[in-house]
Coordinates of C-alpha atoms in Angstrom, one line a residue:
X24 CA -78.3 136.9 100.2
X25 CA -76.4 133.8 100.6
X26 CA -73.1 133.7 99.5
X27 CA -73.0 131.1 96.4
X28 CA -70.9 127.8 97.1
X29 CA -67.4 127.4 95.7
X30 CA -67.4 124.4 93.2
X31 CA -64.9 122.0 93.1
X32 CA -64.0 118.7 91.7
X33 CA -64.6 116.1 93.6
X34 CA -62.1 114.3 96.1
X35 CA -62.4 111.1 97.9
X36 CA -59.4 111.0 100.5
X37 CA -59.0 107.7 102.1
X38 CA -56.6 107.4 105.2
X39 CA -53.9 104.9 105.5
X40 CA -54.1 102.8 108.1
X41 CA -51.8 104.2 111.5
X42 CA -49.6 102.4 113.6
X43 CA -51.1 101.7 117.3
X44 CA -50.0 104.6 119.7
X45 CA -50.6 107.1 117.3
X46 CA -53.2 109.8 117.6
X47 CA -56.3 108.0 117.3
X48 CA -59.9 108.8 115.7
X49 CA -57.9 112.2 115.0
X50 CA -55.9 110.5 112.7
X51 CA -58.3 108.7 110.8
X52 CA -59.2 111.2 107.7
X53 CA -63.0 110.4 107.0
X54 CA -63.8 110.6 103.4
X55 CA -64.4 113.7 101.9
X56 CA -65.8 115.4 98.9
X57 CA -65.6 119.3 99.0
X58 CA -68.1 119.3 96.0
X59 CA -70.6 122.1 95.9
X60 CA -70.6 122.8 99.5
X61 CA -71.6 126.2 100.8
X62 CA -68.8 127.6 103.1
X63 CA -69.8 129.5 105.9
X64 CA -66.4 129.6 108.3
X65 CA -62.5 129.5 107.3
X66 CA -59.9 128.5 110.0
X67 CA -56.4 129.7 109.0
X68 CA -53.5 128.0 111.3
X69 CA -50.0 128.4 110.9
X70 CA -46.8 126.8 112.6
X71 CA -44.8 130.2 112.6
X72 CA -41.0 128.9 110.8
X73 CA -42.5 125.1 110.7
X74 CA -41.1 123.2 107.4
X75 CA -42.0 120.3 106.1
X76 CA -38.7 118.3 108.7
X77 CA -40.6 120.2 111.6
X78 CA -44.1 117.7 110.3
X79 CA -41.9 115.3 110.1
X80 CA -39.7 115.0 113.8
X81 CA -43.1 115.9 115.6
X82 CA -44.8 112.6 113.4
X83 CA -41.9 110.5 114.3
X84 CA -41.1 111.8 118.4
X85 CA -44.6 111.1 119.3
X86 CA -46.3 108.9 116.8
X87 CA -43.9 106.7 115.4
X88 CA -42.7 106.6 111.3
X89 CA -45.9 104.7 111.1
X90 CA -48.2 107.2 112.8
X91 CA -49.5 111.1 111.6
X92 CA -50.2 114.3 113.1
X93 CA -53.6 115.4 112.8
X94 CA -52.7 118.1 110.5
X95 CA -51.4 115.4 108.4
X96 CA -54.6 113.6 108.1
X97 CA -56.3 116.5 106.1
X98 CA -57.4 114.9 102.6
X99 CA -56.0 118.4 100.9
X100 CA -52.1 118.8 100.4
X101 CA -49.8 121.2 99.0
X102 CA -46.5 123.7 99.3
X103 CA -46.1 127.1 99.5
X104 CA -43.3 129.2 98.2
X105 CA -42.7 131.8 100.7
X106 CA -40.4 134.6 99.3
X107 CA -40.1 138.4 100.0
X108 CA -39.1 141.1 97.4
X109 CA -37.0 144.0 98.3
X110 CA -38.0 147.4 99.6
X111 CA -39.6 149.8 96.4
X112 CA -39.2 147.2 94.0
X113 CA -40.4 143.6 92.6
X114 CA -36.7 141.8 93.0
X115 CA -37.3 138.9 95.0
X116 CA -36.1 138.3 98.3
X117 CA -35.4 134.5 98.6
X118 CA -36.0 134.6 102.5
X119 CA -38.9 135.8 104.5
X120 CA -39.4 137.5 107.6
X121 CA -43.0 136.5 109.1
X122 CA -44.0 140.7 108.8
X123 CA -43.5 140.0 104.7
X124 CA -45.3 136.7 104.8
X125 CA -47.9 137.5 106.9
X126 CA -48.9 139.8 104.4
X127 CA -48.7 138.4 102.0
X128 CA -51.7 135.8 102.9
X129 CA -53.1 139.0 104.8
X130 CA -53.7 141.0 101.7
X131 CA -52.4 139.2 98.6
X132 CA -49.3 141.5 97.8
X133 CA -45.4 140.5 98.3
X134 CA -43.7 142.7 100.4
X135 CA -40.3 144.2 102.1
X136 CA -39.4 142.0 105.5
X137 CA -40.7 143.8 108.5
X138 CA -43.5 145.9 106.5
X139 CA -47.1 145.2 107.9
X140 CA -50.1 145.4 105.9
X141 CA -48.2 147.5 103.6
X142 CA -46.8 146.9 100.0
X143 CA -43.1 147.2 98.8
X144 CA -44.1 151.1 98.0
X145 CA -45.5 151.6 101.7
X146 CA -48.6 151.8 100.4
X147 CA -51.7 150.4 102.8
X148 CA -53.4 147.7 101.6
X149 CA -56.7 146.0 103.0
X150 CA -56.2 142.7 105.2
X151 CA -58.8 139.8 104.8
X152 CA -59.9 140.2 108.1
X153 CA -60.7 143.8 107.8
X154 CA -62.3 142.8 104.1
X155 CA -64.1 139.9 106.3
X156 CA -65.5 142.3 109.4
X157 CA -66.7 145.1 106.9
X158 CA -69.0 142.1 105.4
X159 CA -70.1 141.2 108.5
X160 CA -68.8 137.9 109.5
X161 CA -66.8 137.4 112.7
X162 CA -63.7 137.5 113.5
X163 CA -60.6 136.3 115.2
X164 CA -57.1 136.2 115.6
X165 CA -55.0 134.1 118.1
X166 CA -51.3 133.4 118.8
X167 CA -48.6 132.2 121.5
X168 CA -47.1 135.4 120.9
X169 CA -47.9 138.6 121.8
X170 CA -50.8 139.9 119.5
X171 CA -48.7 142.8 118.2
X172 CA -46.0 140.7 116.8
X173 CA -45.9 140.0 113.0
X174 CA -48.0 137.3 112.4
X175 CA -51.3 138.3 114.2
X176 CA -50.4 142.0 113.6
X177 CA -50.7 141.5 109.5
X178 CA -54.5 140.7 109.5
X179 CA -55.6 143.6 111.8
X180 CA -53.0 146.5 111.8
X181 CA -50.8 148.5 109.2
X182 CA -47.0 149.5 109.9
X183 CA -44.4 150.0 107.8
X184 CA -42.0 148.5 110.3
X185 CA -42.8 145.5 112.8
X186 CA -41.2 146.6 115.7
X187 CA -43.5 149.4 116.0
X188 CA -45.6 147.6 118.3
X189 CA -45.9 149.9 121.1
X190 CA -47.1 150.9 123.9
X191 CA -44.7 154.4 122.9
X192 CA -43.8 155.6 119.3
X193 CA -40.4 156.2 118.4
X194 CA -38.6 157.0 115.2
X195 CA -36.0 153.6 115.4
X196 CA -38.7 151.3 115.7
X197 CA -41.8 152.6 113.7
X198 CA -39.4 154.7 110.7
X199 CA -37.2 152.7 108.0
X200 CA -34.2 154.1 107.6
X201 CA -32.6 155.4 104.1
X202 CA -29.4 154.2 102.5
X203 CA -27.6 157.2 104.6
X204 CA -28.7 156.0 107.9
X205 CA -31.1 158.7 108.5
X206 CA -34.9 157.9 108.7
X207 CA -37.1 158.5 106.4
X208 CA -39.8 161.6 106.4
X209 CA -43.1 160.4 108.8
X210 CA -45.8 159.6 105.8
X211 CA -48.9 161.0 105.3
X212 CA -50.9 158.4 106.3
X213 CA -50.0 157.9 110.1
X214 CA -51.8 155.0 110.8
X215 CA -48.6 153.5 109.5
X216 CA -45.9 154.6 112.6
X217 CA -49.1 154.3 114.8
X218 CA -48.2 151.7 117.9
X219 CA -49.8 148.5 116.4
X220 CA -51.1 148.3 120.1
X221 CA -53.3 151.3 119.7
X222 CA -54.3 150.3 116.0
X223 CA -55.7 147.0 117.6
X224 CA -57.3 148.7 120.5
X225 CA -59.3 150.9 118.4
X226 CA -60.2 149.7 115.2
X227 CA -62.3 146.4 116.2
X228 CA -61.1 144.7 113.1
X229 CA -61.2 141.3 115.3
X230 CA -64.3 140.1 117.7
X231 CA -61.8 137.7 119.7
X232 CA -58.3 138.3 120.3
X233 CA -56.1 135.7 122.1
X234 CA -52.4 135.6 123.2
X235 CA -49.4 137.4 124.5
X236 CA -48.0 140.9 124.7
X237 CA -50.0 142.7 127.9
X238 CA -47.1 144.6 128.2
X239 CA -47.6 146.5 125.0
X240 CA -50.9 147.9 126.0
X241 CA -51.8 151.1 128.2
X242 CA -55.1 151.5 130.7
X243 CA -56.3 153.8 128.1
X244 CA -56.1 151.3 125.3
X245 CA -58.5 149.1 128.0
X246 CA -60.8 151.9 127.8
X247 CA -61.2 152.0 124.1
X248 CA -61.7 148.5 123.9
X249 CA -64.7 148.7 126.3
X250 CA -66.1 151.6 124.8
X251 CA -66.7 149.5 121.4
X252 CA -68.4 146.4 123.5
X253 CA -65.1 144.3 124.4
X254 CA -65.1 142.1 127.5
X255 CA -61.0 142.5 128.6
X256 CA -60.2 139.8 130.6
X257 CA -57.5 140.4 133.7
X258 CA -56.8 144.3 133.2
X259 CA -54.4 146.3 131.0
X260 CA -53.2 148.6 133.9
X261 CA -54.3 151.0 136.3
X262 CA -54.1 154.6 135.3
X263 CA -53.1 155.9 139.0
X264 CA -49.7 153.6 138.9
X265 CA -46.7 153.2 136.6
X266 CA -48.0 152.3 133.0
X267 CA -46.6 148.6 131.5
X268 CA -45.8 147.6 134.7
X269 CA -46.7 143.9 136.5
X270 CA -47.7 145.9 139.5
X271 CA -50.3 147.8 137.5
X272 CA -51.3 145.4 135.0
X273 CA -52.6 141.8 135.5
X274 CA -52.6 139.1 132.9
X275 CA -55.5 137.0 131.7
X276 CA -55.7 133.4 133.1
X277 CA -57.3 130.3 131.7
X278 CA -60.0 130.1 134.1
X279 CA -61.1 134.0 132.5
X280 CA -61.0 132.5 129.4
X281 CA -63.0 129.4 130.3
X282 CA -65.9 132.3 131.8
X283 CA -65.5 134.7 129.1
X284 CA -69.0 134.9 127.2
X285 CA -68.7 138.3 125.3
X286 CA -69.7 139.0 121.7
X287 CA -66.2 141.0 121.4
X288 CA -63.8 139.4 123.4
X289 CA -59.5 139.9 124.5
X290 CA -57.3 138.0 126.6
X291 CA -53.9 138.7 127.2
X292 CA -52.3 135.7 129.0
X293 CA -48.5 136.9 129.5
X294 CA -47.0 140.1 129.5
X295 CA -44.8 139.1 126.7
X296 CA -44.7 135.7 124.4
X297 CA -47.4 133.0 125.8
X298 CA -44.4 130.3 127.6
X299 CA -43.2 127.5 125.5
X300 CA -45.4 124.0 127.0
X301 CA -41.8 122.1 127.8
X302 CA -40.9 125.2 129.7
X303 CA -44.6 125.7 131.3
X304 CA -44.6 122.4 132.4
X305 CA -41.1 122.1 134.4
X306 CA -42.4 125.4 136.3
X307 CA -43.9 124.9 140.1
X308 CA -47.5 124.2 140.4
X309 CA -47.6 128.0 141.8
X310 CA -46.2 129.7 138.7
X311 CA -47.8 132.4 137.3
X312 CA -47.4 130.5 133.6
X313 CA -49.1 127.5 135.1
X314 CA -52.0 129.9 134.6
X315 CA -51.8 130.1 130.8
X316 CA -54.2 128.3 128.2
X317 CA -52.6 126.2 125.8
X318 CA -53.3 127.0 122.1
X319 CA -55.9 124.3 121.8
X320 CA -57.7 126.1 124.6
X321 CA -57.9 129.1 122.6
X322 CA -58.5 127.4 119.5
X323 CA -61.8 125.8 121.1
X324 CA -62.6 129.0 123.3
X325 CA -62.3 131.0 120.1
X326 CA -64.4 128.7 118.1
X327 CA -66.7 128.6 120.2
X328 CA -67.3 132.1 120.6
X329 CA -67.0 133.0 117.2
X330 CA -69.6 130.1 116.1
X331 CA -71.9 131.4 118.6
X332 CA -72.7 134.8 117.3
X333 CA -72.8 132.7 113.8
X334 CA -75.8 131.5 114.8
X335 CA -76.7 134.9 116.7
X336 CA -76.6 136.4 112.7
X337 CA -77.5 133.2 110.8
X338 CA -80.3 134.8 109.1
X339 CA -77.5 137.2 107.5
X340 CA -75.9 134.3 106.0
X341 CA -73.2 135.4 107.8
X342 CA -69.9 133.0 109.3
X343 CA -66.3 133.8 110.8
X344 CA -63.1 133.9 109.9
X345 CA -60.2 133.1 112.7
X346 CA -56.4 133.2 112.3
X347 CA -54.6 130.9 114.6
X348 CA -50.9 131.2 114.9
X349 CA -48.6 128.6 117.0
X350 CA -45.7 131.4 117.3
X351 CA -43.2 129.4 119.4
X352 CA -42.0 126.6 117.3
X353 CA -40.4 129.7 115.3
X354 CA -38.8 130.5 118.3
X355 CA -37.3 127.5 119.6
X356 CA -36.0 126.5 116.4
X357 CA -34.1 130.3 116.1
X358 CA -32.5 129.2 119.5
X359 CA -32.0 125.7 117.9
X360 CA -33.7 124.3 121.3
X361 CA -34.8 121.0 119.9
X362 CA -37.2 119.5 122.7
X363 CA -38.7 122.8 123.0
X364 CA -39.2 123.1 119.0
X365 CA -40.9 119.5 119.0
X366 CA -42.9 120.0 121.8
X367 CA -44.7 123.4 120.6
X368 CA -45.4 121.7 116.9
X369 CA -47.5 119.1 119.0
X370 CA -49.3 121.7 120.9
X371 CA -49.7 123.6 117.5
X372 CA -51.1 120.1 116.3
X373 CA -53.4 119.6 119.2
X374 CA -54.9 123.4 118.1
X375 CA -55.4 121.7 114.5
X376 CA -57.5 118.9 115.9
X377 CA -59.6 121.1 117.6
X378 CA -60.3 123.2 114.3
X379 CA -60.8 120.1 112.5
X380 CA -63.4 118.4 115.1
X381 CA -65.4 121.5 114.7
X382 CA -65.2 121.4 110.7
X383 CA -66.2 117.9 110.5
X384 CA -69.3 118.3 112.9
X385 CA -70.0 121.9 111.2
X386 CA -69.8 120.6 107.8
X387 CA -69.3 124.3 106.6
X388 CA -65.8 125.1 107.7
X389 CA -63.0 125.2 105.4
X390 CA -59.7 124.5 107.6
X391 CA -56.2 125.6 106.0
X392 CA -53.0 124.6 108.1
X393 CA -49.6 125.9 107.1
X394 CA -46.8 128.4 107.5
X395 CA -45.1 131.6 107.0
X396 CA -41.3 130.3 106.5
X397 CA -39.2 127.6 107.3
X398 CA -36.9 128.2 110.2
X399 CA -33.2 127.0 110.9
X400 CA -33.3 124.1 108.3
X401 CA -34.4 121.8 110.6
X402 CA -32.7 118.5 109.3
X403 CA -33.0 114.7 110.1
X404 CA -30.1 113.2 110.0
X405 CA -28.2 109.7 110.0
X406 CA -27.1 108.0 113.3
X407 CA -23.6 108.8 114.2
X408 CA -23.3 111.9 111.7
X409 CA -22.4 115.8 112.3
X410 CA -23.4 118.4 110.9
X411 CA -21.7 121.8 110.8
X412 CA -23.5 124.9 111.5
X413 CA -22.5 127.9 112.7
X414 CA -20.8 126.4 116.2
X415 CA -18.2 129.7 116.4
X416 CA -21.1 131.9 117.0
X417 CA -24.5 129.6 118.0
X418 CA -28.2 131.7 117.4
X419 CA -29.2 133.0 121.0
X420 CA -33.2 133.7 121.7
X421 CA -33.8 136.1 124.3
X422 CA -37.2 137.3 125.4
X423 CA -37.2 140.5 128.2
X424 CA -40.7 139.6 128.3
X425 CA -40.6 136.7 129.4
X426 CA -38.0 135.3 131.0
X427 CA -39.4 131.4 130.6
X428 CA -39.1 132.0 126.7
X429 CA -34.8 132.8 126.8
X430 CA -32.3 130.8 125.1
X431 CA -28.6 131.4 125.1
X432 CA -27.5 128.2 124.0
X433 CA -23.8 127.6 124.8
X434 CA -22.6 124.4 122.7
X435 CA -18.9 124.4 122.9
X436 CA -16.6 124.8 120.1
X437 CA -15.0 121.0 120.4
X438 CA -18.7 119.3 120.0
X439 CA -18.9 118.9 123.9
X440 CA -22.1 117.4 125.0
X441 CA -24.8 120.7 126.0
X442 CA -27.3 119.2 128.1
X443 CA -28.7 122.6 128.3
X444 CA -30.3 122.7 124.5
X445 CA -30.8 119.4 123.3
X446 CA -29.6 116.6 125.8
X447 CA -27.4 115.5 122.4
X448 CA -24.2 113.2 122.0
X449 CA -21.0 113.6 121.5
X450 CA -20.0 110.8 119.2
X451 CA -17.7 109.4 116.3
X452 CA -14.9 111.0 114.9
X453 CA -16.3 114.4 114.5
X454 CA -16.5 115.2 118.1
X455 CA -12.7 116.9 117.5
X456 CA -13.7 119.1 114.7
X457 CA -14.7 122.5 116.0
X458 CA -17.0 123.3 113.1
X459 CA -19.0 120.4 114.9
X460 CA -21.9 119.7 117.3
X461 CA -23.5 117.0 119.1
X462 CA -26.5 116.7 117.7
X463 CA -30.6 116.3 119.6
X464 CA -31.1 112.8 119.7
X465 CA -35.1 111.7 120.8
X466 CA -36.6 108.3 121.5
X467 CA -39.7 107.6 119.2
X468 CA -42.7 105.0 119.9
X469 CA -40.7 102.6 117.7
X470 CA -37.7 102.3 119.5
X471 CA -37.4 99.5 122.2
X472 CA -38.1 100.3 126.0
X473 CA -35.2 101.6 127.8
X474 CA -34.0 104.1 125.0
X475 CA -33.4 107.4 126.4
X476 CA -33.6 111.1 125.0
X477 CA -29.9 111.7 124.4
X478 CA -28.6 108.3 124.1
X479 CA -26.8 106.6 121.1
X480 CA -29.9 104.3 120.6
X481 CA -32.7 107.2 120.3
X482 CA -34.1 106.9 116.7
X483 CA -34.6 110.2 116.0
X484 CA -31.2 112.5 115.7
X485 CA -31.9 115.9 114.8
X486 CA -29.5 119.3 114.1
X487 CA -29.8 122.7 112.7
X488 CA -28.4 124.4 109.6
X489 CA -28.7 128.0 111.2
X490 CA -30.2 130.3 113.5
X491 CA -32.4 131.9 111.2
X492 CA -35.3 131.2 108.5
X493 CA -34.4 129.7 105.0
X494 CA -36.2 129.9 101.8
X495 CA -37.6 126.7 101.7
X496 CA -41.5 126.1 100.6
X497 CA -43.4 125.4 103.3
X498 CA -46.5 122.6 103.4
X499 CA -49.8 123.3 103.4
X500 CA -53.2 121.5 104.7
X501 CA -56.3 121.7 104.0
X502 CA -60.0 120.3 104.8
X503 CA -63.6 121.3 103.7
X504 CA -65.4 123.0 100.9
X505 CA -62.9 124.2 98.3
X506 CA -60.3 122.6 100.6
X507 CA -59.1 121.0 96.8
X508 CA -57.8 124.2 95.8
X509 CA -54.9 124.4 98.4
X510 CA -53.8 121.2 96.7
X511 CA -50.9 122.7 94.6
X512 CA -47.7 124.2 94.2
X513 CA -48.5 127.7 95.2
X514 CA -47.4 131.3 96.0
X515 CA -47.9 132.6 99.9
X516 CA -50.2 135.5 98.2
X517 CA -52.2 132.8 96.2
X518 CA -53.4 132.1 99.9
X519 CA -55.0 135.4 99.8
X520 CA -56.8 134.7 96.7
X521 CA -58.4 131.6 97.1
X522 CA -59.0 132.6 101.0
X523 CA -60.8 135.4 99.7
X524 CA -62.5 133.2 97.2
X525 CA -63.8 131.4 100.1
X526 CA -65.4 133.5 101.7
X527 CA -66.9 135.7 99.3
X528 CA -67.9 133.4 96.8
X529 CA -65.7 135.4 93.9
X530 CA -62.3 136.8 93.0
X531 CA -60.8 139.7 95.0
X532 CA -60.1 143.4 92.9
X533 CA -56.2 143.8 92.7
X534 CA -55.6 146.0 95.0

C-alpha cells in the first residue's frame, strides 16, 4: 500500500537575484510548492559543528555578500536548538557532543554526550534507519569520517559510550565510569559495549556505507559483510597477516567507487578520517589521498545506488533514506584551522547540490540540510579588531589515523603572525596583548584584484571563541514534500519526528 502524502500548506519560494560569480543555476531556488506531494526518498545532510557564521564565511570566501551557497537556496528555513541533558536525568546540558545530537535526530530522545543510540537511562532505543530498513526502504549512511564515529554511528549502531568503536573491546572506552572512578557493571544488553565496528558489520541496518575508519575493521568483519550480500570495496585485511594494519588491509579508491554496482554496498576510503580537500589537494599527484572521493562523489554514488534498487522495488511503494555527514568542518574548526574549516563547508555544499539536483528531477525527495552543534564560535569580525580566546593554551587536533587530518596550531602568546593556521595579521594596538591573536583574514569575490589571503585588505577577517562546541542553535534547510515543516524554531529531536513523519506518512509511538 502506498504510503499517504504529507499535506502541507502551500509555499511559493522565489529566489533573489545573485551576484555574478556566484554558484550558478544551483543557486537559483525554482519555485516550489510542497502541497500534497507523495514522498518517496528523504536526504538528511549535516555540516558536523557548522553554525549559522560557518554559512555565512563559506557565502562570502567564495561567492561574494551578494552570492549563496546552494544549501542556502532551499525555499524551507529554520534553527535548531541542539542541547544535551545529563547522564540519568532530564537536566539539560547546554552543549552537545555530536554522540548526544546524533541521537537525538536518530531516535527522537535527548541524551548524555557520548551515548549512542541510547537514552539518558542507557536504555536502547530504535534509530530511523533501523525503523526505515525494517519497512523496507533503502538505506544509506555516508561521512568524511570514519563510519564508526558519532555521527554515522547514531543511525546504525547502539553504545553507551562513543569511543567504543573498535576493532577490540575494552572497559575505558566502551564502560562509563561512576562518580568513584570505577566503571560501571557490563549491562545486560551487550550490544551496548559491542565494537560499533562489529555492530555495523553484522546487522545490515544500511545498504550503502561510505567513508573513513578501515582501520576499525577486522578480515572477519569483511566476511560477515559478504555473507549478507555486500560488495566491500579494497579489502578489510587479510587473515594470515597482522590485523588493522596498512600492510594487510587496503583502502577503497574512487575509481572502486565509480565501478561499484552492488545492491548492498561499503567503501572505506582511509584508514582513519577521509583528508580534509585543502590538505588533499597540496599532496603529490602520487599520494595515496589523491585517491579519495570527495563527499559529492559519494553523495551522487550513493544516490545513485540507492535510487536504483527504488525502482528495482517500486511496485512495493518503497524509497530510501540516506544520511550524509560532512565530518571535517567540525574538525578544522576544533583546531581553529580557518582555510581548512572554509574549504570543507564548500565541499559539504557541493554534496548539497548534488542531493538537491536529484530532488528537483525526482520530484519525490524531501532534502533536509543542517547540523548537530556549532563548533568554536566561529565569529566574523571587524577589520583591525582582536579577539581573545584562549591564546595561553590554543585547541590542538590530532588524528593517529591520519596524519593529513593533524593540527597542533602554535599561535604565539604576543599575537605573532602563525602562517601555519590561518595566514592571519598581526595588526593594531592589540598585537602586544598576550590574551591576543592575529586573526584569518580571506579575500572574497568582492574585493579588488590583487588582495591576498592574509593581507590587511582581505574582506573577510575571521577568529575563534574556543576550541570546542558552543550551545548555539544551529540552521536548518530544507526542500521537497513537507519540506514546510522544517521551517521553525525547533528541537534537534523534533527532527526525528517530522523525519519519521516523512516517511511513514504518521506520527512515531514514544519510545
Amino acid at each position: 500500500m502506498r504510503r499517504r502524502p504529507v499535506k502541507t500548506l502551500t509555499v511559493l519560494a522565489l529566489a533573489g537575484a545573485v551576484a555574478a560569480g556566484t554558484a550558478g543555476a544551483a543557486n537559483s531556488a525554482p519555485q516550489y510548492s510542497d502541497h500534497d506531494k507523495e514522498i518517496r526518498n528523504v536526504i538528511y545532510l549535516l555540516g558536523d559543528g557548522m553554525g549559522r557564521t560557518h554559512v555565512t564565511a563559506a557565502r562570502d570566501r567564495f561567492y561574494g555578500a551578494g552570492g549563496k551557497l546552494t544549501m542556502e537556496t532551499l525555499p524551507f528555513t529554520g534553527a535548531v536548538a541542539t542541547y544535551a541533558v545529563e547522564k540519568g536525568t532530564a537536566k539539560p546540558s547546554l552543549v552537545t557532543d555530536s554522540a548526544s545530537s546524533a541521537t537525538a535526530w536518530s531516535s527522537g530522545v535527548k541524551t548524555y554526550n557520548a551515548a549512542i543510540g541510547v537514552d539518558a537511562y542507557e536504555k536502547k532505543v530504535a534509530t530511523l534507519m533501523e525503523q526505515a530498513k525494517a519497512a523496507g526502504f533503502a538505506t544509506g549512511n555516508v561521512s568524511t569520517a570514519e563510519v564508526t564515529d558519532a555521527t554515522p554511528a547514531a543511525e546504525f549502531s547502539h553504545a553507551l559510550l562513543r569511543g567504543c568503536q573498535g576493532p577490540v573491546y575494552s572497559d575505558a572506552a566502551c564502560l562509563p565510569k561512576k562518580e568513584d572512578g570505577t566503571y560501571e557493571a557490563a549491562p545486560a544488553d551487550k550490544t551496548l559495549i559491542t565494537p560499533i565496528a562489529e555492530q555495523i558489520a553484522r546487522n545490515g541496518t544500511a545498504d550503502v556505507v561510505f567513508g573513513g575508519g578501515l582501520a576499525r575493521f577486522e578480515p572477519d568483519d569483511q566476511k560477515a559483510l559478504q555473507a549478507q550480500g555486500y560488495q566491500v570495496l579494497g579489502s578489510f585485511g587479510d587473515a594470515a597477516l597482522p590485523a588493522q594494519t596498512a600492510a594487510s588491509q587496503k583502502v577503497a579508491t574512487k575509481a572502486d567507487l565509480d565501478k561499484a554496482n552492488g545492491k548492498k554496498v561499503i567503501g572505506l576510503f582511509n584508514r582513519g578520517n577521509l583528508t580534509v580537500e585543502q590538505a588533499k589537494a597540496a599532496l603529490p599527484v602520487d599520494a595515496p589521498q589523491k585517491q579519495e572521493p570527495t563527499l559529492a562523489d559519494m553523495a551522487r554514488k550513493s544516490i545513485a545506488l540507492l535510487s536504483d534498487r527504488k525502482q528495482q522495488e517500486r511496485g512495493k511503494g518503497k524509497g530510501f533514506f540516506l544520511q550524509i555527514e560532512g565530518a571535517q568542518i567540525d574538525k578544522r574548526s576544533h583546531a581553529n584551522d580557518a582555510a581548512q574549516t572554509l574549504g570543507e563547508v564548500k565541499a559539504f555544499d557541493d554534496a548539497v547540490k548534488a542531493a538537491y539536483d536529484f530532488a528537483k528531477k525526482d520530484g519525490h525527495t524531501l532534502v533536509i540540510v543542517t547540523a548537530d552543534h556549532e563548533c568554536a564560535g566561529f565569529n566574523i569580525i571587524e577589520h583591525g579588531t582582536y579577539t581573545n580566546a584562549e591564546a595561553v593554551a590554543p585547541p590542538a587536533n590530532v588524528d593517529a589515523g591520519n596524519t593529513a587530518n593533524n593540527s597542533t596550531p602554535s599561535r604565539a602568546a604576543s599575537g605573532a603572525k602563525d602562517t601555519t593556521r590561518s595566514t592571519g595579521i598581526v595588526n593594531g594596538a592589540g598585537s602586544g596583548d598576550v590574551k591576543n591573536f592575529a586573526p584569518a583574514t580571506f579575500r572574497t569575490p568582492d574585493d579588488a584584484p590583487g588582495v591576498k589571503d592574509g593581507s590587511p585588505e582581505a574582506s573577510l577577517w575571521l577568529t575563534y571563541l574556543s576550541g570546542n562546541h558552543t550551545g548555539a542553535d544551529v540552521p536548518i534547510f530544507a526542500y521537497g514534500p513537507n519540506g514546510s515543516a522544517f521551517a521553525a524554531s525547533q528541537n534537534n529531536t523534533e527532527l526525528y519526528t517530522k523525519m519519521y513523519r516523512s516517511l511513514f506518512g504518521r506520527s512515531p509511538q514514544h519510545h
